[in-house]
Coordinates of C-alpha atoms and ligand atoms in Angstrom, one line a residue:
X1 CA 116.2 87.4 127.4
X2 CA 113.8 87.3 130.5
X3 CA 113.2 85.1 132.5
X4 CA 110.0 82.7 132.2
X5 CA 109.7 82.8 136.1
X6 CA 107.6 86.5 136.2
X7 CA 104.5 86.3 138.4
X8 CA 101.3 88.4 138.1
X9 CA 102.0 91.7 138.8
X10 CA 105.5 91.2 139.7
X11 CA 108.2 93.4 138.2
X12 CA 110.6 91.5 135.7
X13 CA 113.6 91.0 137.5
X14 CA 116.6 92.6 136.5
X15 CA 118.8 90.1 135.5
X16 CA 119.9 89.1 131.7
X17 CA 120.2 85.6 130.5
X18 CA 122.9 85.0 127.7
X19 CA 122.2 82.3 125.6
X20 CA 125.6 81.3 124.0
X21 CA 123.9 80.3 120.4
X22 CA 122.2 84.5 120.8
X23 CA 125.8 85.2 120.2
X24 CA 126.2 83.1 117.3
X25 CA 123.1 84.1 115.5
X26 CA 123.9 87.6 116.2
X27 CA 126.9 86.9 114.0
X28 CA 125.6 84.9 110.9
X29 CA 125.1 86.9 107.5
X30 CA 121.5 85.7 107.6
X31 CA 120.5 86.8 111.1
X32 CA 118.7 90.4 110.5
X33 CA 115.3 89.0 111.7
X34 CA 117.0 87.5 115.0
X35 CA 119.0 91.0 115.6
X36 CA 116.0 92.9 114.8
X37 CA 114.4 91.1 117.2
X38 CA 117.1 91.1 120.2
X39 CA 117.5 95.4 120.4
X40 CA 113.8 95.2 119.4
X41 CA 112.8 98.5 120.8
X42 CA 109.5 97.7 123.6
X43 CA 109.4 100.8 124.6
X44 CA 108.2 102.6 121.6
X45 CA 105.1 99.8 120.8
X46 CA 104.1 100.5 124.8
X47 CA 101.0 102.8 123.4
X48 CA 99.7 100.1 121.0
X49 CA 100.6 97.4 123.5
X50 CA 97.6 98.8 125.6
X51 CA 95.2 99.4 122.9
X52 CA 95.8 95.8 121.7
X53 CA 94.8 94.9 125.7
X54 CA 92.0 97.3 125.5
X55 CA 90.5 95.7 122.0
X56 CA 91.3 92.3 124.0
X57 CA 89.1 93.1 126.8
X58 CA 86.3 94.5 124.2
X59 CA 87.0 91.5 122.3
X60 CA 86.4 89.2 125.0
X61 CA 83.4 91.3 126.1
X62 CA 82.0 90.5 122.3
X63 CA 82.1 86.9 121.8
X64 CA 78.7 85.0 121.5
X65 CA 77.5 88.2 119.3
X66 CA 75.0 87.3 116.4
X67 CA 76.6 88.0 113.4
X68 CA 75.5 91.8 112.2
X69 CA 73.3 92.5 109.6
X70 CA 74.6 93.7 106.1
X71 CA 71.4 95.2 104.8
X72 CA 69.8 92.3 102.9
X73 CA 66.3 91.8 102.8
X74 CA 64.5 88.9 104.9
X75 CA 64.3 85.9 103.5
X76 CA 66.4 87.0 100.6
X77 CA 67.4 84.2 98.3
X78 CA 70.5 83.3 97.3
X79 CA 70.7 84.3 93.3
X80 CA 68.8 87.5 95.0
X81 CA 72.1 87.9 97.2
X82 CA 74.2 87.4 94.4
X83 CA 72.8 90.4 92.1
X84 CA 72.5 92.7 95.0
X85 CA 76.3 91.7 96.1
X86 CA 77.2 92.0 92.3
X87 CA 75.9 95.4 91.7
X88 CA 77.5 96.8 95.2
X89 CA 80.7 96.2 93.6
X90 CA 83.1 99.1 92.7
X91 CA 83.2 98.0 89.0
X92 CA 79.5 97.5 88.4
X93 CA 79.7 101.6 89.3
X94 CA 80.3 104.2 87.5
X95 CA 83.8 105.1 87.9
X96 CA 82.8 108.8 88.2
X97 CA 80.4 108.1 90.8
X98 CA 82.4 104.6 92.7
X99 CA 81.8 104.9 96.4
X100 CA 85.1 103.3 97.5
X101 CA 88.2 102.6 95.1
X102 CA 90.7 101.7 97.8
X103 CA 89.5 99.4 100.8
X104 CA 88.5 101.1 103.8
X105 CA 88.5 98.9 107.1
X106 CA 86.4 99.1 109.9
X107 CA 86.2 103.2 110.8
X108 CA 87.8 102.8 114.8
X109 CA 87.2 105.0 117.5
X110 CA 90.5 106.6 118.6
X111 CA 90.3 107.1 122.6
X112 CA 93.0 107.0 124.8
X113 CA 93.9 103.6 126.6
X114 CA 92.3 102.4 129.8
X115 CA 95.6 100.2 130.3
X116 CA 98.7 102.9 131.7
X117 CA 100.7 102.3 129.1
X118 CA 104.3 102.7 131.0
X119 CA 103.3 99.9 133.3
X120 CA 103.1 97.6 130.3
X121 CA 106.2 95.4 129.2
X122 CA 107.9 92.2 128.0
X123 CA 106.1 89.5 130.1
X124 CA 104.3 92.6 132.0
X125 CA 100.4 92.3 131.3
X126 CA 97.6 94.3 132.4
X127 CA 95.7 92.0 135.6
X128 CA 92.0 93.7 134.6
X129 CA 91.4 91.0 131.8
X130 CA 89.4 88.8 133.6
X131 CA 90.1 84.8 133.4
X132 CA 93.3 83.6 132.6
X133 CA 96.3 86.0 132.0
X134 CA 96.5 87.0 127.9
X135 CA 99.3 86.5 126.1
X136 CA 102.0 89.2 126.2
X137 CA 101.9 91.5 123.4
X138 CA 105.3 92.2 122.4
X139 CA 105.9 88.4 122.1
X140 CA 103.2 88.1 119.9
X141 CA 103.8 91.1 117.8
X142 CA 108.1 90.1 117.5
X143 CA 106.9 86.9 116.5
X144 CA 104.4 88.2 113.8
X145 CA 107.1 90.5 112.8
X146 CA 110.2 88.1 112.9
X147 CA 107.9 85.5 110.5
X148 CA 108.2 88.1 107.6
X149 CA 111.5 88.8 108.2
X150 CA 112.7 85.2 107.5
X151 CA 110.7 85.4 104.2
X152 CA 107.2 84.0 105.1
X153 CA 103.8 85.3 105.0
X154 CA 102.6 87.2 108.9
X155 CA 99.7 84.3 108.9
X156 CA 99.1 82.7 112.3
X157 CA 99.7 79.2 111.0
X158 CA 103.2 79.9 110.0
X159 CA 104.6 81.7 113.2
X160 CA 102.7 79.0 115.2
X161 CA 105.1 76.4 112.6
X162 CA 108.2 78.4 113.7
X163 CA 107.7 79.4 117.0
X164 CA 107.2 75.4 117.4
X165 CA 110.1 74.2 115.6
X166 CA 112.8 77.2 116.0
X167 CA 113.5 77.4 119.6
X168 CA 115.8 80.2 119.0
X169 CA 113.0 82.3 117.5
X170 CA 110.6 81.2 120.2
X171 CA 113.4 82.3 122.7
X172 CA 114.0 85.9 120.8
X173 CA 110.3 86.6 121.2
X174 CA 110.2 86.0 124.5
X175 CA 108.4 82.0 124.9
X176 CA 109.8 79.5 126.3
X177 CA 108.5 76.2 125.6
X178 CA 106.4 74.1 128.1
X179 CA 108.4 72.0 130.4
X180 CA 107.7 68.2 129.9
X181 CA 106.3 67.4 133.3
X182 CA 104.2 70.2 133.6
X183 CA 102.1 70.1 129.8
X184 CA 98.9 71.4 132.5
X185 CA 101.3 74.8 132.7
X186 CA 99.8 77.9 131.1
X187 CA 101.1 81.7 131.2
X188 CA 101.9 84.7 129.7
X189 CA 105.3 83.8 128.4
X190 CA 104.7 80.1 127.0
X191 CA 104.3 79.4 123.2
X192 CA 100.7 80.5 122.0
X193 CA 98.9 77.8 120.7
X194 CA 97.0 78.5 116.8
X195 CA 94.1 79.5 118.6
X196 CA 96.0 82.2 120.4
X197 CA 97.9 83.4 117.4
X198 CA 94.5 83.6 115.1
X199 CA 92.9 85.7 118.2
X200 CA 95.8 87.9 117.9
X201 CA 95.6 88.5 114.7
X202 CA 92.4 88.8 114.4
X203 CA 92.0 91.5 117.6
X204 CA 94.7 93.6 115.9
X205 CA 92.9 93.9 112.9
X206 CA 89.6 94.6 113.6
X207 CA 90.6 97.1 116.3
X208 CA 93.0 98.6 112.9
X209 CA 95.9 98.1 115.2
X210 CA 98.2 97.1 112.4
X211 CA 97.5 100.1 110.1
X212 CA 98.2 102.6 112.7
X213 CA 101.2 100.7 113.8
X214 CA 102.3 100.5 110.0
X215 CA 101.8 104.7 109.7
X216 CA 103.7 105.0 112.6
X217 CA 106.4 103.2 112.0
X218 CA 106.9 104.6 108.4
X219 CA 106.8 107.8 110.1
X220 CA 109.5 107.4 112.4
X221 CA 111.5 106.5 109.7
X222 CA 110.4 109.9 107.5
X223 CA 110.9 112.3 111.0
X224 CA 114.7 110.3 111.6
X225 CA 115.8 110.7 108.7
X226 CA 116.3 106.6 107.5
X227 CA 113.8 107.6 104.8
X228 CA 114.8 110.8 103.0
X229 CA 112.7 112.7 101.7
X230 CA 111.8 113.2 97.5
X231 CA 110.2 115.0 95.5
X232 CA 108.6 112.3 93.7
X233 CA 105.9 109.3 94.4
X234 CA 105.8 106.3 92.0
X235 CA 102.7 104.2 92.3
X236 CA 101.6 100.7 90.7
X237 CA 99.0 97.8 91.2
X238 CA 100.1 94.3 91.6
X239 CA 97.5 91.0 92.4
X240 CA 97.7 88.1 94.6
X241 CA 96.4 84.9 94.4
X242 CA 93.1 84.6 95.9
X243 CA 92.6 81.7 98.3
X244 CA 88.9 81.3 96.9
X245 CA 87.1 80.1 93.8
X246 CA 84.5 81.9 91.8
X247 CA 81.1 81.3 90.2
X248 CA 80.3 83.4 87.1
X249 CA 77.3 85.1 87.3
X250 CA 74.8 86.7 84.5
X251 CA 73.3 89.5 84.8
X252 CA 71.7 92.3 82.7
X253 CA 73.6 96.1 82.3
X254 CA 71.1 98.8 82.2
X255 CA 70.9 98.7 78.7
X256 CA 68.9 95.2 79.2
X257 CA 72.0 93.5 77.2
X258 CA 72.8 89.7 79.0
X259 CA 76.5 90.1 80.9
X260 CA 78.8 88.0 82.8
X261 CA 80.7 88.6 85.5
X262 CA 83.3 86.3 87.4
X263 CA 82.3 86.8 91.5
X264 CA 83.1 85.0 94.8
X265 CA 80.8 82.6 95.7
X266 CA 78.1 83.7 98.6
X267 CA 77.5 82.0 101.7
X268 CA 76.5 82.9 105.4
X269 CA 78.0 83.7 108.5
X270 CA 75.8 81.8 111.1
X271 CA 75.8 78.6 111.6
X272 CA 72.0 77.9 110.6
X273 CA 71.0 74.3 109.5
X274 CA 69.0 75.3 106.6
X275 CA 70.6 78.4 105.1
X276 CA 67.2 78.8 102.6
X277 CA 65.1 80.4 105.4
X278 CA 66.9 81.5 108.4
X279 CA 66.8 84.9 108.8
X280 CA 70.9 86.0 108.3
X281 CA 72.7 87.8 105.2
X282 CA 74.2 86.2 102.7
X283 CA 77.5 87.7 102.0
X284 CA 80.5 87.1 99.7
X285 CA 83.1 84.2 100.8
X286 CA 86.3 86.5 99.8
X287 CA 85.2 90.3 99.5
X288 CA 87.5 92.6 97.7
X289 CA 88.5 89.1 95.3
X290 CA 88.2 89.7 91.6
X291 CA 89.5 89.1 87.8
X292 CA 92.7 90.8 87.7
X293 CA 93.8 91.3 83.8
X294 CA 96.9 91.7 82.9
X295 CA 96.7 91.0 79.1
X296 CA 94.6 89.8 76.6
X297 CA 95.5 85.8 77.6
X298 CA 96.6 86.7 81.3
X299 CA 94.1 86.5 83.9
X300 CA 94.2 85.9 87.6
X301 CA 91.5 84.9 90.2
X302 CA 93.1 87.0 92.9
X303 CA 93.4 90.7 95.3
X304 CA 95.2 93.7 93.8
X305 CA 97.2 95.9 96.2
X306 CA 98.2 99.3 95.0
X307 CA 101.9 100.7 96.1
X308 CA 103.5 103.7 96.3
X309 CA 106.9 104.9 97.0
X310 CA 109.6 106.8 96.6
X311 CA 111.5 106.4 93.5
X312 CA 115.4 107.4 94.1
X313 CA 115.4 105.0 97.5
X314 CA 113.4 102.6 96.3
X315 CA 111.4 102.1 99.0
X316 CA 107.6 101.9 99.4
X317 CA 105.9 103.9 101.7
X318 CA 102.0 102.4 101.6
X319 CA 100.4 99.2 100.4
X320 CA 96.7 99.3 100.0
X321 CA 94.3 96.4 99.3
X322 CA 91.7 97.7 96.0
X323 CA 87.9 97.3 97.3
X324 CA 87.2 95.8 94.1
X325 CA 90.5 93.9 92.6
X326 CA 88.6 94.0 89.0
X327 CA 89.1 97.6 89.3
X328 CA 91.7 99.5 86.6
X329 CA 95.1 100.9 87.7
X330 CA 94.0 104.1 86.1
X331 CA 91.5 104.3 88.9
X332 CA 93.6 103.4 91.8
X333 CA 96.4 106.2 91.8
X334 CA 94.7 109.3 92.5
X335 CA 92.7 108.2 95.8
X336 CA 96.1 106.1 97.1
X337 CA 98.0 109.7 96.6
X338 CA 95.5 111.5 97.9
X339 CA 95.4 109.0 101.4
X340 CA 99.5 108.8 101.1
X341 CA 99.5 113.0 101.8
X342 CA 96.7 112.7 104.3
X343 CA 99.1 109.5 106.5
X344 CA 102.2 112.0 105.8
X345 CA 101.3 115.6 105.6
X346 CA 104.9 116.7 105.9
X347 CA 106.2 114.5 103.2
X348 CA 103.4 115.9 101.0
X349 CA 104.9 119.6 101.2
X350 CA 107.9 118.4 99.0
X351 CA 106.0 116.2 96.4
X352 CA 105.8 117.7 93.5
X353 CA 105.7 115.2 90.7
X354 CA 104.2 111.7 90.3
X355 CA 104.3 108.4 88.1
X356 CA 103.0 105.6 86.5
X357 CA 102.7 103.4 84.2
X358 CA 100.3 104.2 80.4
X359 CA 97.3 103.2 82.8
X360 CA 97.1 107.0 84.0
X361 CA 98.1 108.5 80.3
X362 CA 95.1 110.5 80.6
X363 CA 94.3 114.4 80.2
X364 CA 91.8 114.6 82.4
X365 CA 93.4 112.7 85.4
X366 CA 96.3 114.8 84.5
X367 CA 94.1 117.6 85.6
X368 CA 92.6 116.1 88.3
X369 CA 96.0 115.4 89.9
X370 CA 97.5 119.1 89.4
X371 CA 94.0 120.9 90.8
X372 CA 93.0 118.7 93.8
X373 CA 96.5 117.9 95.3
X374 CA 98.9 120.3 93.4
X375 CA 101.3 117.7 91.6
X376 CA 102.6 116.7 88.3
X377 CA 101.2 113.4 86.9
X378 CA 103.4 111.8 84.2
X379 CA 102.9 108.0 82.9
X380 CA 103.9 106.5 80.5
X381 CA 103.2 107.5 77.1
X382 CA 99.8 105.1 75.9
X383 CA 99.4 106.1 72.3
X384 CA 95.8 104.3 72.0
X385 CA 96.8 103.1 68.6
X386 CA 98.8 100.4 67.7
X387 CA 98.9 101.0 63.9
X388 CA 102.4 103.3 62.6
X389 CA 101.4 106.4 60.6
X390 CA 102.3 106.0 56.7
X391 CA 100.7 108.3 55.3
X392 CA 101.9 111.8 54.5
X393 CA 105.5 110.9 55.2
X394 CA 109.2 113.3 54.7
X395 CA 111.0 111.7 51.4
X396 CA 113.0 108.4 52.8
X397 CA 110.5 107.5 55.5
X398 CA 108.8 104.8 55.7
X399 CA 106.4 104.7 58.4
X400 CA 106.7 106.6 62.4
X401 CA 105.3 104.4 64.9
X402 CA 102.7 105.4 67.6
X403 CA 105.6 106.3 69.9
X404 CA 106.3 109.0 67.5
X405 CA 109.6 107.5 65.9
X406 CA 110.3 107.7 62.4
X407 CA 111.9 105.1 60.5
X408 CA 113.4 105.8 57.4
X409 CA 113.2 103.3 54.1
X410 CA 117.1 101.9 55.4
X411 CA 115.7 100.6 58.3
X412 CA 117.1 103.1 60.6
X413 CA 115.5 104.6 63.6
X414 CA 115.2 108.8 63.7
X415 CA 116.7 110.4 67.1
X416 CA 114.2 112.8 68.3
X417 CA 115.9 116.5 68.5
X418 CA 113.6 118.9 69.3
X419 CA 110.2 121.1 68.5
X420 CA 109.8 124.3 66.2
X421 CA 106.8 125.5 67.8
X422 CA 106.5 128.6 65.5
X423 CA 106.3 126.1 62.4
X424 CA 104.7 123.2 64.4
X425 CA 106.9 120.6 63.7
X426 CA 108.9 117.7 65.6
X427 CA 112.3 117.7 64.2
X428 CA 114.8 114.6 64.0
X429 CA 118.1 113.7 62.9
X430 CA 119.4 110.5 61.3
X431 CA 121.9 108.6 64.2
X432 CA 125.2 108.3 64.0
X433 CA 127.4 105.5 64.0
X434 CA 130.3 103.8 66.2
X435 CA 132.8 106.1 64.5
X436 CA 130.4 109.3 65.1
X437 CA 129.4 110.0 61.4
X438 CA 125.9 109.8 60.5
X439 CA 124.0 106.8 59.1
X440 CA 123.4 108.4 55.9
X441 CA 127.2 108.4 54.5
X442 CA 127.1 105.3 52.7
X443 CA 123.5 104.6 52.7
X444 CA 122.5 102.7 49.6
X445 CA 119.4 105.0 49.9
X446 CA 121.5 108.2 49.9
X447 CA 120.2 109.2 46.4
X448 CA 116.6 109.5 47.1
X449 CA 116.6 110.5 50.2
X450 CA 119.3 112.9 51.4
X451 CA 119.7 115.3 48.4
X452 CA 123.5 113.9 48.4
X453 CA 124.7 117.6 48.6
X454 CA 125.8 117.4 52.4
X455 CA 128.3 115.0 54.3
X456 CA 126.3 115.2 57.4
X457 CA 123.0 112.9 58.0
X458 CA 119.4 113.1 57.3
X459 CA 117.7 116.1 59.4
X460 CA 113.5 115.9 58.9
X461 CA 110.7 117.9 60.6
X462 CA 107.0 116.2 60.9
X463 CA 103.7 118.3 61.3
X464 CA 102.0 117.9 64.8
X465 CA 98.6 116.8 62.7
X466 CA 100.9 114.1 61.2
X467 CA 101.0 112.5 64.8
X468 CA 97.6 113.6 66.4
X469 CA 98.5 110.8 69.7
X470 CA 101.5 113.0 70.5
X471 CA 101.2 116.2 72.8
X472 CA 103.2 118.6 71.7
X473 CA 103.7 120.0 75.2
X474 CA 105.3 116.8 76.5
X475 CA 106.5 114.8 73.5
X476 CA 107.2 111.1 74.8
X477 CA 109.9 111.2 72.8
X478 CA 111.6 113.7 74.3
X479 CA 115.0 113.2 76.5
X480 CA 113.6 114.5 79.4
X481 CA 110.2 112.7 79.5
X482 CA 112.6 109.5 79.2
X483 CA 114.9 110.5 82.1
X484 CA 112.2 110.8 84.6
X485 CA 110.2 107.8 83.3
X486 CA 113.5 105.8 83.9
X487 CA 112.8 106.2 87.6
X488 CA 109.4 104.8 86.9
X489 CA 110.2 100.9 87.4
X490 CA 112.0 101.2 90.6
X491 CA 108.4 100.8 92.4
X492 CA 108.6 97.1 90.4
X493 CA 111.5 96.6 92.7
X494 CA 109.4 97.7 95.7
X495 CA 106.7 95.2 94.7
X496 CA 109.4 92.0 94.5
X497 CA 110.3 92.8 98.1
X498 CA 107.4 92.9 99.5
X499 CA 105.4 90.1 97.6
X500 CA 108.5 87.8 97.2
X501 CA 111.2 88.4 99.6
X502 CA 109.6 89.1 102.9
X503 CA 106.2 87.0 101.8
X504 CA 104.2 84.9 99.5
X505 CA 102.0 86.0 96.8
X506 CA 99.7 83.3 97.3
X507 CA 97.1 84.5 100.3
X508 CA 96.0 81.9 102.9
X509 CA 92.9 83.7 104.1
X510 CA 90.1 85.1 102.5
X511 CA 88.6 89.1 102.6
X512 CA 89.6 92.5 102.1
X513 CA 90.1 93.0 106.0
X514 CA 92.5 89.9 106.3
X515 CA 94.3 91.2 102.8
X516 CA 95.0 94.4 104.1
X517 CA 96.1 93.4 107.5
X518 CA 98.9 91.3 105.5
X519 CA 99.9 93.8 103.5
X520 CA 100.7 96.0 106.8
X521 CA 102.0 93.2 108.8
X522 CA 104.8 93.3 105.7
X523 CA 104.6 96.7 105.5
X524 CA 105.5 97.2 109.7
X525 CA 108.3 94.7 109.1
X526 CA 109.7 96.3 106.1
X527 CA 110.2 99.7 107.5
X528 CA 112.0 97.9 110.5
X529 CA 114.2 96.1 108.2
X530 CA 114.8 99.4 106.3
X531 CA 115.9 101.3 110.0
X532 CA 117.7 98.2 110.8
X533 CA 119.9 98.4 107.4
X534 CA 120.6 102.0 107.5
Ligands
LIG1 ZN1 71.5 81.9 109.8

């Protein structure tokens, strides 16, 4: 704990306040976010401390700009804007030619700092920001940080709710509160108002401070060793609840047939009096927002993030925010895989296989996976029917569903055993009971249907043309296809722990910028926790 008293350009003073209920916190079950926050490690964030200072003092520099222009056409109206924001989207493209599946933030210039980063520390700000002193950045970033770890979402309204009303968080991060006779009192070390926290955030975001800090931290946790590595990814989608609503708008495909299309709602930047005629772009009130399907009767108004990890650990290594959240998952996997090996070229080296869900059952994806980056895709079998074949059937069978399992005219499911690929045929086997013999002794249906001449079960081959769905090559039905596709849901796990645990999956701000950001913000915090656990 430091002391409160530190001057402008004053060296902290090396002395060490024990706070009596530090001790007890450092000792209840619950406590991880307040010990990861005591030993929180300063010295490694000293390099983004002074890029945060740097993109402070730009930041400052900035305010009072006109909002830019996003390439709409003067005096453009607003069911104008709406078409031309409509058909910019990812899904109004087609897929093979779709600028931008993933969300890409603002492209930031990497230069080195102006601020020396080894001067910086705890209470220890840079004195070239003009006016009065900033806020100090590791007190700011622990109290982002320690806001996830007790299970909320990294949004400036809710640290600014606890760093007011938990005194030992406050404390942890490094504020003290503002002494009663002094309210006038402002420095670096005194609880941030809002305001503060929203500039924060905001700064670390549009200078992409909290990506790079996110890819940094899950590399240190790849290069010590608390991540292992795999030879495996897993990857899925999952949506958030938008914090918007949405107008449905009609518009006409280029066959000249009518559509609809839900879409945020537009609006404008400036603060004009009569939106009609002045001169700025109308753009969409929640970017990136869109219809996210699950089913047939299952819709959500919300973002989609796609997540990938590593299956045997369970842990997820990226979280990124889908430009366009109406986009499919079988669109999504390939370019997050392809980013995931550019972030972590060494992990890359040992991937050799990755999964997913029926969404990316597909040949040419397939294809697309082993020639670009050198992997395996396999998902879950989709057989794109959802009838059972009956016709041309072995004696005793009554129908084979699209999975490829027979089912005989008893009612019993046929274990898969195997391919003759010389003859062309699947070959199966009746199951066996409790006591080990086969089905078939006893069966009522024995007579028409096992020849009666044997005492062991039913054994029956079926024609690859019999099931055209199935690929012979990698038959879904096959023990092995099942054992690696049993590591499959583990990312589901990742998902919970991100969205529920250390989070909300209700968003509280609007835009693909401000979605991302909170998906790294519980990313940086998650990969703490992880080192922290290990
Ligand atoms: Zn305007």
């Amino acid at each position: 704990m430091l002391s409160p008293h530190v001057t402008e350009g004053h060296p902290i003073p090396l002395f060490h306040e024990v706070h009596a209920d530090d001790e007890y916190l450092l000792n209840t079950i619950d406590g991880e976010w307040f010990e990861i926050l005591h030993d929180f490690a300063w010295e490694d964030y000293r390099a983004h401390a002074a890029a945060y200072y740097d993109a402070l003092y730009a930041f400052n520099l900035d305010q009072g700009e006109i909002p830019k222009d996003a390439g709409g056409a003067i005096g453009e109206t607003k069911a104008a804007a709406q078409q031309r924001l409509l058909f910019d989207r990812t899904t109004m493209q087609p897929p093979e030619t779709a600028r931008q599946i993933l969300y890409q933030g603002p492209t930031v210039e990497w230069k080195s700092p102006t601020v020396n980063p080894m001067t910086l520390a705890p209470g220890i700000v840079p004195v070239r920001l003009a006016g009065r002193q900033p806020k100090c950045f590791f007190g700011l970033f622990k109290s982002f940080l320690g806001t996830v770890l007790m299970g909320f979402p990294a949004e400036p309204e809710q640290v600014h709710l606890l760093l007011k009303s938990n005194p030992s968080f406050a404390r942890v991060c490094g504020f003290t509160p503002k002494e009663k006779d002094k309210p006038w009192q402002y420095g670096p070390l005194q609880i941030p108002s809002l305001r503060k926290l929203e500039q924060f955030d905001q700064v670390m975001r549009e200078a992409g401070l909290w990506d790079r800090i996110k890819v940094s931290e899950v590399t240190a946790n790849l290069q010590s060793g608390v991540i292992k590595k795999e030879n495996e990814l897993v990857g899925d989608t999952t949506h958030y609840h938008a914090y918007s609503g949405f107008e449905t708008v009609a518009y006409e495909d280029d066959k000249g047939n009518a559509k609809k299309k839900s879409q945020s709602k537009v609006t404008k930047a400036c603060r004009c009096d009569d939106w009609a005629s002045c001169s700025h772009d109308w753009e969409l009130t929640d970017d990136g927002a869109g219809t996210v399907v699950k089913s047939k009767t299952k819709m959500y108004w919300g973002h989609k993030a796609s997540v990938i990890g590593l299956p045997k650990q369970g842990v997820a290594l990226d979280a990124m925010a889908v430009a366009d959240a109406a986009t499919h998952d079988g669109q999504t996997f390939f370019p997050h895989v392809e980013k995931v090996f550019n972030d972590y070229p060494d992990l890359a080296t040992s991937i050799n296989r990755v999964l997913y869900d029926s969404a990316c059952d597909d040949a040419e994806l397939k294809t697309r996976f082993k020639d670009a980056l050198g992997v395996e895709l396999k998902a879950s079998f989709n057989p794109r029917r959802s009838k059972a074949t009956t016709e041309a059937l072995p004696r005793g069978i009554e129908k084979i569903t699209p999975y490829g399992v027979p089912v005989c005219s008893a009612g019993h499911e046929m274990d898969y055993r195997g391919i003759r690929y010389d003859r062309e045929k699947f070959i199966y086997e009746a199951p066996t009971q409790n006591d080990g013999t086969s089905v078939c002794v006893g069966c009522p249906e024995r007579t028409e249907c096992c020849n009666s001449s044997t005492q062991t079960g039913r054994t029956l081959t079926v024609s690859f043309d019999t099931l055209p769905q199935i690929d012979s090559n990698d038959p879904p039905m096959a023990k092995r296809f099942k054992a690696i596709m049993r590591r499959r849901p583990s990312v589901e796990r990742m998902i919970k722990r991100l969205k529920c645990d250390l989070g909300d999956d209700r968003l509280s701000k609007r835009g693909n910028q401000s979605f991302q950001a909170y998906l790294d913000k519980t990313m940086i915090a998650y990969h703490l926790l992880i080192r922290h656990l290990h």
